[in-house]
Coordinates of C-alpha atoms and ligand atoms in Angstrom, one line a residue:
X1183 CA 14.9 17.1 -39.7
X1184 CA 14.4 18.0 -43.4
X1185 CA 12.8 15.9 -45.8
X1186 CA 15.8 14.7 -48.0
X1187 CA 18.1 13.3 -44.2
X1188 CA 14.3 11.3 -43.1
X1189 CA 15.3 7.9 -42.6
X1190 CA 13.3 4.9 -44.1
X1191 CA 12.8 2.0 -42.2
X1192 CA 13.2 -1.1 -43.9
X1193 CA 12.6 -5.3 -43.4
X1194 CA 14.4 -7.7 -41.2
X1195 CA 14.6 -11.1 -43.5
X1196 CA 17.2 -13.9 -43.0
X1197 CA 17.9 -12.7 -39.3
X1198 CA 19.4 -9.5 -40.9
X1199 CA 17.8 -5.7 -41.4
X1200 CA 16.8 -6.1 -44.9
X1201 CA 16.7 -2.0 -46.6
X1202 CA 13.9 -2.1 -49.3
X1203 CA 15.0 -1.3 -52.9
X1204 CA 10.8 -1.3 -53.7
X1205 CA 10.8 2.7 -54.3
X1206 CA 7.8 2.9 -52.4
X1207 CA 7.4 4.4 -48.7
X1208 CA 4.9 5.7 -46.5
X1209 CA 5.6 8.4 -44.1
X1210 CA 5.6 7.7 -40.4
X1211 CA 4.6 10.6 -38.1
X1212 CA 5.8 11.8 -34.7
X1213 CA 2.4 12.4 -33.6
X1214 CA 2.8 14.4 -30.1
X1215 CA 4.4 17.5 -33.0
X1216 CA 2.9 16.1 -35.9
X1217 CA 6.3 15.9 -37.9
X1218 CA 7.7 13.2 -40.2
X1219 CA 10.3 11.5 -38.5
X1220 CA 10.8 8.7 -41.1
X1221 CA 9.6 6.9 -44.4
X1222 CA 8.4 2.9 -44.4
X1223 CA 9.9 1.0 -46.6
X1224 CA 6.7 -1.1 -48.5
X1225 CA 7.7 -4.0 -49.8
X1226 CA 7.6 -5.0 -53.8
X1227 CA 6.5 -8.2 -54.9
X1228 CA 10.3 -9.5 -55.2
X1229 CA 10.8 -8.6 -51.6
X1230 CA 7.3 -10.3 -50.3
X1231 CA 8.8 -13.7 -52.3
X1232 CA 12.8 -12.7 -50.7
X1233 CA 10.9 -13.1 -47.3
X1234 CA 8.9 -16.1 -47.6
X1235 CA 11.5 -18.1 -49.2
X1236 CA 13.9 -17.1 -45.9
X1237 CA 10.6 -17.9 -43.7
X1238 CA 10.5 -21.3 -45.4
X1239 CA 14.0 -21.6 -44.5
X1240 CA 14.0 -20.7 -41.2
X1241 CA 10.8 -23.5 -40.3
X1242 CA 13.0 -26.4 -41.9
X1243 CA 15.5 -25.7 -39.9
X1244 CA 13.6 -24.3 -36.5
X1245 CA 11.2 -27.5 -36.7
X1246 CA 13.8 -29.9 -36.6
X1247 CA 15.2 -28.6 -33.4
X1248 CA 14.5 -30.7 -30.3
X1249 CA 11.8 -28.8 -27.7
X1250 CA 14.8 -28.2 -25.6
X1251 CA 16.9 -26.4 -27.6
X1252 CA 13.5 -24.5 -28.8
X1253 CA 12.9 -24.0 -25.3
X1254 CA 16.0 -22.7 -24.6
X1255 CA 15.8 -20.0 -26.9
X1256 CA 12.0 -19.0 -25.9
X1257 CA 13.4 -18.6 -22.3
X1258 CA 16.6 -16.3 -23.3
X1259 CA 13.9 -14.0 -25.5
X1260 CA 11.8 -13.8 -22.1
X1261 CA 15.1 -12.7 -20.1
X1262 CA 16.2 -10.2 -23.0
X1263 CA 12.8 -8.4 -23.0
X1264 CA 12.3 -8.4 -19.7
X1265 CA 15.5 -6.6 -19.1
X1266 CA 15.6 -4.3 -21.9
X1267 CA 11.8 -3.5 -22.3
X1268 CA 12.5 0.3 -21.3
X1269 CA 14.1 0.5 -24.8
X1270 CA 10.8 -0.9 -26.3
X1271 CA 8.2 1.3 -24.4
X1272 CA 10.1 4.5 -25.9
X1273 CA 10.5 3.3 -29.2
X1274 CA 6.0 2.7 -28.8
X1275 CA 5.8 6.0 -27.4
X1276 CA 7.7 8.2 -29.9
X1277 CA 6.1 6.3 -32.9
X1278 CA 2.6 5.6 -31.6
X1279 CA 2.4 8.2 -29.1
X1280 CA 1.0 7.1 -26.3
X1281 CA 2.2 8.0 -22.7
X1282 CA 5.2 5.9 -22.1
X1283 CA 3.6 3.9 -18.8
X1284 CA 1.0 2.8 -20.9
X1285 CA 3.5 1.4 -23.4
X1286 CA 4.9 -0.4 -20.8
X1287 CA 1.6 -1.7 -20.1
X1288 CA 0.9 -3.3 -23.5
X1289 CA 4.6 -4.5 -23.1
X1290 CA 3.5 -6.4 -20.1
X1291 CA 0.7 -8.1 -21.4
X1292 CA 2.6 -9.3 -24.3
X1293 CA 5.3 -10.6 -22.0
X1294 CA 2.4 -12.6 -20.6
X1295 CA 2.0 -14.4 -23.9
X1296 CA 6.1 -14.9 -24.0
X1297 CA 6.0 -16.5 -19.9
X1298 CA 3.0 -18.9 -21.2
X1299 CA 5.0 -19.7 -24.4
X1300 CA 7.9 -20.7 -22.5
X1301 CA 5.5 -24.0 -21.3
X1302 CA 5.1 -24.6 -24.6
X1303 CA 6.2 -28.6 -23.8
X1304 CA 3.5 -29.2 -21.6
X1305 CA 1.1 -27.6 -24.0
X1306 CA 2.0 -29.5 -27.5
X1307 CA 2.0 -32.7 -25.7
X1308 CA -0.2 -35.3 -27.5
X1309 CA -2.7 -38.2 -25.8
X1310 CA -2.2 -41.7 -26.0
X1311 CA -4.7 -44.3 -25.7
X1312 CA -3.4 -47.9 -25.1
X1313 CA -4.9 -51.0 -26.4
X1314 CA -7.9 -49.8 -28.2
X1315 CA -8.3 -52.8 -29.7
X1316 CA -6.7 -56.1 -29.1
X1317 CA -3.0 -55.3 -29.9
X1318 CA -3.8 -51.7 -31.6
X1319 CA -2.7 -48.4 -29.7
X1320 CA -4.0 -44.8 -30.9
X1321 CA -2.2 -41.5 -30.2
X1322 CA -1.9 -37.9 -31.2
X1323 CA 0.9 -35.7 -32.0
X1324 CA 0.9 -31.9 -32.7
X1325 CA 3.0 -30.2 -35.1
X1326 CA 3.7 -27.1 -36.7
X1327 CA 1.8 -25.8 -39.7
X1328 CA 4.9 -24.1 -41.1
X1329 CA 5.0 -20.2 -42.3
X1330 CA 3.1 -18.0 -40.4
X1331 CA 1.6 -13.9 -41.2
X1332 CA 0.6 -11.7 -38.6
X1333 CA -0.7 -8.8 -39.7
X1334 CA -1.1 -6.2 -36.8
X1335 CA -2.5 -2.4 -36.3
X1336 CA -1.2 0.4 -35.3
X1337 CA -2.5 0.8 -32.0
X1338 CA -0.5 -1.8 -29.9
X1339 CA 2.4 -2.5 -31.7
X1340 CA 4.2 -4.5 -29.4
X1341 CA 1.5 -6.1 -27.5
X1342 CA -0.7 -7.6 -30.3
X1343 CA 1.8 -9.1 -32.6
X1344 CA 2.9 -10.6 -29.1
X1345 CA -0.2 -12.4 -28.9
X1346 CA 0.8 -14.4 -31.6
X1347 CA 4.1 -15.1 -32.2
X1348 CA 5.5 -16.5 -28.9
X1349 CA 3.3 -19.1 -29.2
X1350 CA 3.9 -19.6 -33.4
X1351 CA 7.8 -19.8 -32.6
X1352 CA 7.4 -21.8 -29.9
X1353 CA 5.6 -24.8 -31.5
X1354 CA 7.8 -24.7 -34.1
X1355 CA 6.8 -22.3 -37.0
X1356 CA 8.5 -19.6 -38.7
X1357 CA 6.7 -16.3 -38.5
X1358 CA 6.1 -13.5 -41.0
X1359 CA 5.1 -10.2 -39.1
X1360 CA 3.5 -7.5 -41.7
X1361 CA 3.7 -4.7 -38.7
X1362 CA 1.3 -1.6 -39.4
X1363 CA 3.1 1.1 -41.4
X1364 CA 2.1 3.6 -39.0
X1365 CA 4.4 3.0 -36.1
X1366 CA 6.7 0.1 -37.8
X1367 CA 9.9 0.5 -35.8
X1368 CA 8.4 -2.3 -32.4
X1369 CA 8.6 -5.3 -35.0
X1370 CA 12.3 -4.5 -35.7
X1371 CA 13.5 -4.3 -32.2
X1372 CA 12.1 -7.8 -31.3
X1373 CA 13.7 -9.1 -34.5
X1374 CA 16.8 -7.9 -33.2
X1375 CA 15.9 -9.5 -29.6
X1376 CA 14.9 -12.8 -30.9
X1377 CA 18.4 -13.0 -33.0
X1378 CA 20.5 -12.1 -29.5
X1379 CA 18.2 -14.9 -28.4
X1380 CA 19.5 -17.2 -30.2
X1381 CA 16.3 -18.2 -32.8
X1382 CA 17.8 -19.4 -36.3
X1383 CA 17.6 -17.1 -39.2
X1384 CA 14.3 -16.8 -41.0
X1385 CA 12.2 -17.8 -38.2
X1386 CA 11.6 -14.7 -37.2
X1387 CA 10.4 -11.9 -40.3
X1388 CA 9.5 -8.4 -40.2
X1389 CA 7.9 -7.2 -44.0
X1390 CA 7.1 -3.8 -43.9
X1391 CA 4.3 -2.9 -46.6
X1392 CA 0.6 -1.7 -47.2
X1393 CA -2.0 -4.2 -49.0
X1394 CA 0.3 -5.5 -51.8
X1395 CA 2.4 -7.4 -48.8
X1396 CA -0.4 -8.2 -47.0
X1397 CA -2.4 -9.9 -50.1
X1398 CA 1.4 -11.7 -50.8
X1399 CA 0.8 -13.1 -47.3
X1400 CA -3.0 -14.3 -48.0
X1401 CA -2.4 -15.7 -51.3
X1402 CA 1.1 -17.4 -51.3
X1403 CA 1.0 -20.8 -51.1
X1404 CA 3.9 -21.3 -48.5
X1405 CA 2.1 -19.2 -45.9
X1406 CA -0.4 -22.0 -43.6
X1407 CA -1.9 -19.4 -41.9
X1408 CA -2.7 -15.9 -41.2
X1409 CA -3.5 -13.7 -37.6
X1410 CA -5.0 -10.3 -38.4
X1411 CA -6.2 -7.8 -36.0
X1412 CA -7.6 -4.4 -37.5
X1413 CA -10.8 -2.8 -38.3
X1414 CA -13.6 -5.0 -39.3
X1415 CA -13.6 -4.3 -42.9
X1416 CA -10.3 -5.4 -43.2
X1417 CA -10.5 -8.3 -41.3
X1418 CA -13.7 -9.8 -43.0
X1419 CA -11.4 -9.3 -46.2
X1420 CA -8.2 -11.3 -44.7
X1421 CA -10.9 -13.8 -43.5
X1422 CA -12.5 -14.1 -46.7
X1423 CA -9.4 -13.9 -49.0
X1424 CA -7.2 -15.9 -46.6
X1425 CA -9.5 -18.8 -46.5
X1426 CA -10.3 -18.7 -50.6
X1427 CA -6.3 -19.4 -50.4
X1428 CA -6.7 -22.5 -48.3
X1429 CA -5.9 -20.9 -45.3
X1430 CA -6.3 -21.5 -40.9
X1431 CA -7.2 -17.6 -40.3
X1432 CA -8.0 -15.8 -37.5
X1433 CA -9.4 -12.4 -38.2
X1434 CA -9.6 -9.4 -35.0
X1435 CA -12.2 -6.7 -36.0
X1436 CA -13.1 -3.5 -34.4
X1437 CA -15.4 -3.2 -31.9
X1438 CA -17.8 -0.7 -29.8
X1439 CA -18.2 -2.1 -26.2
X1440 CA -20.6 -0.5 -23.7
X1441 CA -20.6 0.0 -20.1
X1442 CA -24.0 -1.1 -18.3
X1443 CA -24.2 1.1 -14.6
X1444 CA -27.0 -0.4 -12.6
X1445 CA -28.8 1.7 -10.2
X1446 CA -26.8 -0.3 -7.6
X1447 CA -23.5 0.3 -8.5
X1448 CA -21.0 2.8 -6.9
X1449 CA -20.6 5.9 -8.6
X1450 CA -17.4 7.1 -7.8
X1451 CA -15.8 3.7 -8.9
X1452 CA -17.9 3.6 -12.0
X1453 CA -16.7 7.4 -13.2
X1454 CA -12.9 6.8 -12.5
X1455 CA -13.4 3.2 -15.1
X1456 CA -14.9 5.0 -17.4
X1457 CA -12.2 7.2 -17.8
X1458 CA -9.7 5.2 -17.7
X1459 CA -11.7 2.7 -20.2
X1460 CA -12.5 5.6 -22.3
X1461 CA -9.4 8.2 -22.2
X1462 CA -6.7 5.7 -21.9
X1463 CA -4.6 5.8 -25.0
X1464 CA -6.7 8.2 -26.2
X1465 CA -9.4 5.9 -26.8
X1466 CA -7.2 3.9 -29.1
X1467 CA -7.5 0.7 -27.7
X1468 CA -10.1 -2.5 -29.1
X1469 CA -11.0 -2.9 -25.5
X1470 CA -12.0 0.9 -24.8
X1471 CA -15.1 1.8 -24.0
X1472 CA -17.2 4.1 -26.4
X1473 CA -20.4 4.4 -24.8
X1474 CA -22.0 4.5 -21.0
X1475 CA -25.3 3.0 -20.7
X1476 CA -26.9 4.9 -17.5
X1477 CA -29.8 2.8 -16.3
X1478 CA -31.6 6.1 -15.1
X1479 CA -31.9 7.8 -12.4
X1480 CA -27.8 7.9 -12.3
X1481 CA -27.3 10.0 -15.1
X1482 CA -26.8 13.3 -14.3
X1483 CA -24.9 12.5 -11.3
X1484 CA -22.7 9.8 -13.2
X1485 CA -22.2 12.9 -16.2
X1486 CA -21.3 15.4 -13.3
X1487 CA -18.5 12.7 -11.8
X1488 CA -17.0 12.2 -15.1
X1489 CA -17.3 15.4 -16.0
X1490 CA -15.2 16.5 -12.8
X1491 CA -12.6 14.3 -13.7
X1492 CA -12.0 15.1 -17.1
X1493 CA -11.2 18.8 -15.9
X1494 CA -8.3 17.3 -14.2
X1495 CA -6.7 15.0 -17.4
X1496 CA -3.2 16.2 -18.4
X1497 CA -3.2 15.7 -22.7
X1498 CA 0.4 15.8 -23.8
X1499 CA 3.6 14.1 -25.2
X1500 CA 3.7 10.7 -24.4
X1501 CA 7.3 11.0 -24.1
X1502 CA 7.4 14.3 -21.3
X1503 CA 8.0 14.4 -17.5
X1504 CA 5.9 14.2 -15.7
X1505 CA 4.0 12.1 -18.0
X1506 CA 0.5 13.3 -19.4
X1507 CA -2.5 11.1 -18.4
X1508 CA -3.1 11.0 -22.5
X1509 CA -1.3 11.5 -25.6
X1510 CA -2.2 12.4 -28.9
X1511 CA -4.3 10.2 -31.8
X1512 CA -2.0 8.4 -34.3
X1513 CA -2.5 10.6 -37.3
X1514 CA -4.2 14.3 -38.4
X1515 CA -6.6 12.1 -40.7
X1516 CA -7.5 9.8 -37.9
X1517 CA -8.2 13.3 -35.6
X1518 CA -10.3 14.4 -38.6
X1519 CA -12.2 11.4 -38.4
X1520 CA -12.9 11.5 -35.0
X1521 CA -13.4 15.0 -34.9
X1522 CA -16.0 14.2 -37.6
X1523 CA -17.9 11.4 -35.5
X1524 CA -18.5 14.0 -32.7
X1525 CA -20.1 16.9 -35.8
X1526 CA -22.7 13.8 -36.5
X1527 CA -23.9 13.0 -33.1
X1528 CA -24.3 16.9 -32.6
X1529 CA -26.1 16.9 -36.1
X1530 CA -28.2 13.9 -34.8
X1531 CA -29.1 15.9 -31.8
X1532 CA -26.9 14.8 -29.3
X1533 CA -25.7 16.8 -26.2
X1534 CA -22.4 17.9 -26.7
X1535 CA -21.2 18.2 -22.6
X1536 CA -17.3 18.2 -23.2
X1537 CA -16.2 19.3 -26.5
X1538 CA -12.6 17.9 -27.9
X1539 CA -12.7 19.5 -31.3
X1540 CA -10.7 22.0 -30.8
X1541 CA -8.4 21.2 -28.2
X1542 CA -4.6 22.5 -28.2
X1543 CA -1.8 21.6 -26.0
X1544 CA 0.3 24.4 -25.1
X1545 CA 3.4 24.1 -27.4
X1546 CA 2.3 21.2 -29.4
X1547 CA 0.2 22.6 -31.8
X1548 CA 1.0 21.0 -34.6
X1549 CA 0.5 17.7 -33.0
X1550 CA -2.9 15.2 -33.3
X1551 CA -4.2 16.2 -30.0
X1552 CA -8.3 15.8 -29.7
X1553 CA -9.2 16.3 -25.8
X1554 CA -11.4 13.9 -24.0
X1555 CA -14.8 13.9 -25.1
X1556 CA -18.3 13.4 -23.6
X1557 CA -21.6 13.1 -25.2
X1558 CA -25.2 12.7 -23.8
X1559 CA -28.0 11.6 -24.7
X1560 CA -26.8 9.9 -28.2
X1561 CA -29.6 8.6 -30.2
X1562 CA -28.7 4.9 -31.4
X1563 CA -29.6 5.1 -35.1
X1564 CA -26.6 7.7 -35.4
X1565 CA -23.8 6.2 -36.6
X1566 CA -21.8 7.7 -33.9
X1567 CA -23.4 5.4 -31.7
X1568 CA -23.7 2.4 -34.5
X1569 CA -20.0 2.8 -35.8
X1570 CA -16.3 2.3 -34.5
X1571 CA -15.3 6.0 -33.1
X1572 CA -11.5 4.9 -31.9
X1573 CA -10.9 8.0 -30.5
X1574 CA -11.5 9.8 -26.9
X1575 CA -15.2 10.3 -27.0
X1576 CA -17.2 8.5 -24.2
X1577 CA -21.3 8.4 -25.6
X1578 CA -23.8 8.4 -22.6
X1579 CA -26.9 6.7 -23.5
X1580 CA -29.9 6.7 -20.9
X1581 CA -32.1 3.5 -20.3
X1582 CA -35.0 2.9 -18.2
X1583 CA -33.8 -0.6 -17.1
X1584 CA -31.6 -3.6 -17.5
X1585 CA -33.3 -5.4 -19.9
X1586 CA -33.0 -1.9 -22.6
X1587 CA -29.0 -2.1 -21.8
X1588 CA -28.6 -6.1 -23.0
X1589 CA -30.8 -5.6 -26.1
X1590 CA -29.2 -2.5 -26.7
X1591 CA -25.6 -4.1 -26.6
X1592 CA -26.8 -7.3 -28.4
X1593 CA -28.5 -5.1 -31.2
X1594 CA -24.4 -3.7 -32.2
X1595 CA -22.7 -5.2 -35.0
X1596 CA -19.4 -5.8 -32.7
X1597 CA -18.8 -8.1 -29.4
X1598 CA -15.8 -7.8 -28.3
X1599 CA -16.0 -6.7 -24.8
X1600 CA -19.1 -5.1 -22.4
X1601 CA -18.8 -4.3 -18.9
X1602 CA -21.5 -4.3 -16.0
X1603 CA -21.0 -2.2 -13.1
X1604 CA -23.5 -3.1 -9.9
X1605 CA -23.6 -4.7 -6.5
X1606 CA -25.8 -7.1 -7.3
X1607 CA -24.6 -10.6 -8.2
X1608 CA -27.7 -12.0 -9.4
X1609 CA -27.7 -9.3 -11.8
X1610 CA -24.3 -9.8 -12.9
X1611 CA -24.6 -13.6 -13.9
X1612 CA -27.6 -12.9 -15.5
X1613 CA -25.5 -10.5 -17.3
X1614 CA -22.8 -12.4 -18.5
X1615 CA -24.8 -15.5 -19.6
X1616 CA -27.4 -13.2 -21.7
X1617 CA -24.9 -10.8 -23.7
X1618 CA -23.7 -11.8 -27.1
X1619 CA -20.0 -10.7 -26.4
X1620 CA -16.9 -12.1 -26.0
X1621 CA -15.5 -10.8 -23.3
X1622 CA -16.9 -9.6 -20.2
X1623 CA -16.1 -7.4 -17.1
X1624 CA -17.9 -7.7 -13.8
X1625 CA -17.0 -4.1 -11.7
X1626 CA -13.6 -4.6 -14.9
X1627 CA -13.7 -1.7 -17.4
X1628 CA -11.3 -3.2 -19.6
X1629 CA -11.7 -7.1 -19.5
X1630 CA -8.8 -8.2 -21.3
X1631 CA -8.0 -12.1 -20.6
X1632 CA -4.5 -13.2 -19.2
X1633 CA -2.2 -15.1 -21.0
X1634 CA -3.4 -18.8 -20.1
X1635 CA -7.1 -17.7 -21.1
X1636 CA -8.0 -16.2 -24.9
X1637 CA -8.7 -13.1 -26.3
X1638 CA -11.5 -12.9 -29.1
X1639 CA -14.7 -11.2 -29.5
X1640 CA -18.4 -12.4 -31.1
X1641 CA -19.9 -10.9 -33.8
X1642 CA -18.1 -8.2 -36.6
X1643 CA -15.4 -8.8 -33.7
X1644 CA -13.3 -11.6 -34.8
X1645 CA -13.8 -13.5 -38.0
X1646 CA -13.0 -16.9 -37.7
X1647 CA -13.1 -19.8 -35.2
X1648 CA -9.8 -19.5 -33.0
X1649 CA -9.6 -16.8 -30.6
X1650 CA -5.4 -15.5 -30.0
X1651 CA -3.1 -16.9 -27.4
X1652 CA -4.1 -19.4 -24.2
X1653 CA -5.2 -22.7 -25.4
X1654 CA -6.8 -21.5 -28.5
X1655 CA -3.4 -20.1 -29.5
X1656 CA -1.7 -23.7 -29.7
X1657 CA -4.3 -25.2 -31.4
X1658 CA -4.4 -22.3 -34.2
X1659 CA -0.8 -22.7 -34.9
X1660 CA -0.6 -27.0 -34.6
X1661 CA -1.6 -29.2 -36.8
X1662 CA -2.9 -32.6 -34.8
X1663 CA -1.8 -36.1 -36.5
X1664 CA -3.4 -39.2 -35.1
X1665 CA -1.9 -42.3 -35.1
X1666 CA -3.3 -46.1 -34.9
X1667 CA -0.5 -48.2 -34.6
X1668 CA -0.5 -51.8 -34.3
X1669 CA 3.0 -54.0 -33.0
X1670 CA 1.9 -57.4 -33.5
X1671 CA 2.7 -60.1 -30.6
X1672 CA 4.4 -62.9 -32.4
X1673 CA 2.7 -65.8 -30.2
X1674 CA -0.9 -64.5 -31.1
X1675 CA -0.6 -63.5 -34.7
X1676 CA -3.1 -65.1 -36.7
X1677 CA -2.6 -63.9 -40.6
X1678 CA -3.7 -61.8 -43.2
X1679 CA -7.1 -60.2 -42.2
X1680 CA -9.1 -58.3 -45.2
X1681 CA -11.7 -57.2 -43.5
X1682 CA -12.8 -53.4 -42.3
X1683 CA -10.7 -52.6 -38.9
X1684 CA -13.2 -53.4 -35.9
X1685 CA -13.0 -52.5 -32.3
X1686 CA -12.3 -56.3 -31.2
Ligands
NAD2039 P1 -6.5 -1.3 -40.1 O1 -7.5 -2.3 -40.4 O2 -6.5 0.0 -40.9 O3 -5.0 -1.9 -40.4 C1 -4.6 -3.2 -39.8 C2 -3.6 -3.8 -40.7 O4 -4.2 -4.1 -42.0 C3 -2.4 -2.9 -41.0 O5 -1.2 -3.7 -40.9 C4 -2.6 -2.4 -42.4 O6 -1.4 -2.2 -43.1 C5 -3.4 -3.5 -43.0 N1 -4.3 -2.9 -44.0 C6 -5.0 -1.7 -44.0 N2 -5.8 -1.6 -45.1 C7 -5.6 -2.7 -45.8 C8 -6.2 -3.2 -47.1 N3 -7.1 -2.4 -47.7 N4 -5.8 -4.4 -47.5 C9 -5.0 -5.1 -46.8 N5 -4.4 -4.8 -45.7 C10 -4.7 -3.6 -45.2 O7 -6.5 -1.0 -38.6 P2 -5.7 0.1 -37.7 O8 -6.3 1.4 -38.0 O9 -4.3 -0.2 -37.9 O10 -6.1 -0.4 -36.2 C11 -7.3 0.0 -35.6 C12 -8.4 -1.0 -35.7 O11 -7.9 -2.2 -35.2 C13 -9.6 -0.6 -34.9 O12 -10.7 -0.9 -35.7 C14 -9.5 -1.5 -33.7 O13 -10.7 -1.8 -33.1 C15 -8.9 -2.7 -34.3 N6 -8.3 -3.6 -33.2 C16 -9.0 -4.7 -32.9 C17 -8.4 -5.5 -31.9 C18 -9.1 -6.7 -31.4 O14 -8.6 -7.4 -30.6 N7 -10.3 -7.0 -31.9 C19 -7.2 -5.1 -31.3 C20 -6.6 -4.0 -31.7 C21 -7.1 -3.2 -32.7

């Protein structure tokens, strides 16, 4: 395709594709040949305020509904997507380029968030208390806080802004998604899904844009609230601007979560987690893991398993039959970077063991392949052990013993997610009451809660107090009310009363 037929990609606002007249695009990549396949529209200011006002819209009218009819709509979105999620998983894989199965997966586990969304009744109900004084009854409704952003990254572009929304639509507020402008095309093709399934315009928004839509989102007054997942520095900016604007937000950061193998622990299972935890999506994933602590003597034999197993990863298109085990990173300056992470540990005196650098895939050289990577022996004042790699580069660090693993992991700036992988169950509650993460794996590479728990990490992982979907989801996108009501008895009513209200 030449440059001047590239198509740009544009908004969906007022239940509608929406093309942008801002001037301003970005280009999106097919990253398995490393072509252009399309522009981004990103938004101007006048298309930031088009979209809001729509959003606003679309709550008056979505909140007023009954919970059936909301319900009603939730379920035919579930039926839709889980019929036509094929169409979703390809549109992931050509943009993103990650191996279509895997697609699928992070299509999956936002469908999760949908099938728990579609109990939203149960979930918004309020409590009553009767009589809590003589005559006086106190209960608690939940309701909407009214527009809400999502601001998502490129790395799961169905899945994450999934974690939000079905739960935002369902208790009754309008959402603004601000997709990532790297793979934007996923946000437009559940619009489209949520208009077959009957949701009123405006409820549902996609506004494609870089910072100038995403500061519209934290400063404009109609927006209640904001849901951000990205790399740390970002999110401790939403956080901070978000909540200078008077907003709820909940702020996903980056992370560098570490595998603990105890003496104990079987070492064929331990090598095939660690690369799925560490290769899968080619390392592009929040929950990956980037580093193997090897509570010694296991590891040289742990490094000789991986390192068998990694001889036998297929790298190629996503998108090809049969399908790779790994595709390619999202962009050629995100390869660079990675590329670059693996030149410091090597400056720092690190042992190189299988080098990704300079990996090719037969026919698809013009693609952002980096092959599987292993390191050994990383010392932990690099900042290839301290910093965010997002790429497929497993670090092995050795320690003497258990306690050198925990402090090690609780020394990081990140918790999102650790692992432990041993035999011994004493060790692994110890474990999981002693490490400052969020979320933790017992013999689980990759600990990512289901739908009806909540995902959120500690530390530079999530900024803010409200973790996404399961129960912390509903209370980040209600607002609770509660009521003291009093329906005096005409036989006992004795008159006006000025005092303060006591229990009585
Ligand atoms: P990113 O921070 O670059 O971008 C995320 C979003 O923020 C995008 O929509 C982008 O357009 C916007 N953005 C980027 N720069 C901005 C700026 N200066 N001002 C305002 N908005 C800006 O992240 P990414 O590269 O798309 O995604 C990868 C990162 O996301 C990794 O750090 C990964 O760990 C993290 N992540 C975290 C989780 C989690 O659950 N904690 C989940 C997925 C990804």
């Amino acid at each position: 395709m030449s440059e001047t037929d590239t198509p740009t990609i544009g908004h969906w606002i007022d239940g509608a594709p929406r093309a942008s007249t801002s001037g301003r695009t970005a280009p999106v990549f097919h990253p398995a040949t490393g072509e252009k396949q399309a522009e981004v529209a990103l938004a101007d200011q006048a298309e930031i305020d088009e979209a809001l006002r729509s959003a606003q819209r679309g709550f008056e009218t979505w909140s007023a509904l009954s919970i059936a009819k909301r319900q009603a709509v939730i379920f035919a979105f579930r039926e839709l997507l889980n019929a036509r999620k094929g169409e979703l998983a390809d549109i992931i894989t050509r943009e993103h380029g990650k191996v279509r199965s895997d697609a699928m997966g992070e299509i999956l586990r936002g469908q999760e968030v949908v099938e728990l969304a579609t109990g939203f009744p149960h979930l918004l109900k309020g409590a009553f208390s009767e009589s809590v004084s003589t005559g006086i009854d106190v209960y608690s409704i939940k309701q909407p806080l009214g527009v809400v952003g999502i601001i998502s990254p490129f790395n799961f572009p169905a899945m994450v802004p999934m974690w939000f929304f079905p739960i935002a639509i369902a208790a009754g507020n309008a959402v603004v998604l601000k997709p990532s402008e790297k793979d934007p095309s996923a946000a437009l093709w559940l619009a489209e899904l949520w208009k077959e399934a009957g949701l009123p315009d405006g409820v549902f928004t996609v506004l494609q844009g870089d910072k100038l839509a995403v500061d519209g989102l934290l400063t404009d007054p109609v927006v209640q609230s904001i849901s951000f997942v990205g790399s740390t520095p970002i999110a401790q900016y939403i956080y901070e601007t978000a909540s200078t604007h008077g907003k709820r937000v909940q702020a996903l950061g980056g992370a560098k979560n570490h595998m603990l193998v105890l003496p104990d622990a079987d070492l064929d299972l331990v090598a095939d987690q660690a690369i799925n935890a560490g290769y899968g999506a080619a390392g592009e994933r929040c929950m990956a893991i980037s580093v193997v602590l090897a509570v010694e003597p296991v590891a040289d034999e742990l490094i000789r398993k991986i390192v068998a197993r990694i001889e036998k990863l297929r790298i190629g298109d996503g998108a090809s039959t049969p399908e790779p085990d790994m595709g390619p990173l999202i962009t050629r300056e995100h390869r660079e970077k990675v590329s670059g992470y693996v030149d410091i540990a090597e400056r720092d005196g690190a042992t190189i063991v299988v080098d990704g650098r300079d990996f090719q895939v037969p026919g698809g050289e013009g693609g952002f392949f980096f092959g599987p990577t292993l390191i050994d022996r990383v010392p932990t004042d690099s900042r290839a052990y301290t910093e965010e790699i997002f790429g497929p580069v497993l670090e092995v660090v050795r320690v003497a013993g258990y306690e050198e693993g925990v402090a090690l992991i609780n020394s990081g700036a990140f918790g999102n997610g650790t692992a432990i992988f041993t035999n011994d169950g004493g060790a692994a509650r110890r474990f999981q009451n002693e490490v400052q993460v969020g979320m933790i794996g017992i013999n689980v590479p990759i600990p990512v809660p289901v739908a009806y728990h909540s995902f959120g990490g500690w530390k530079q992982s999530l900024f803010g107090d409200a973790k996404a979907y399961g129960v912390h989801g509903f209370d980040f996108f209600t607002r609770e009310k509660a009521i003291t009501s009093r329906w005096l008895d005409p036989a006992t009513h004795g008159g006006i009363d000025l005092g303060f209200p006591q229990n009585d």
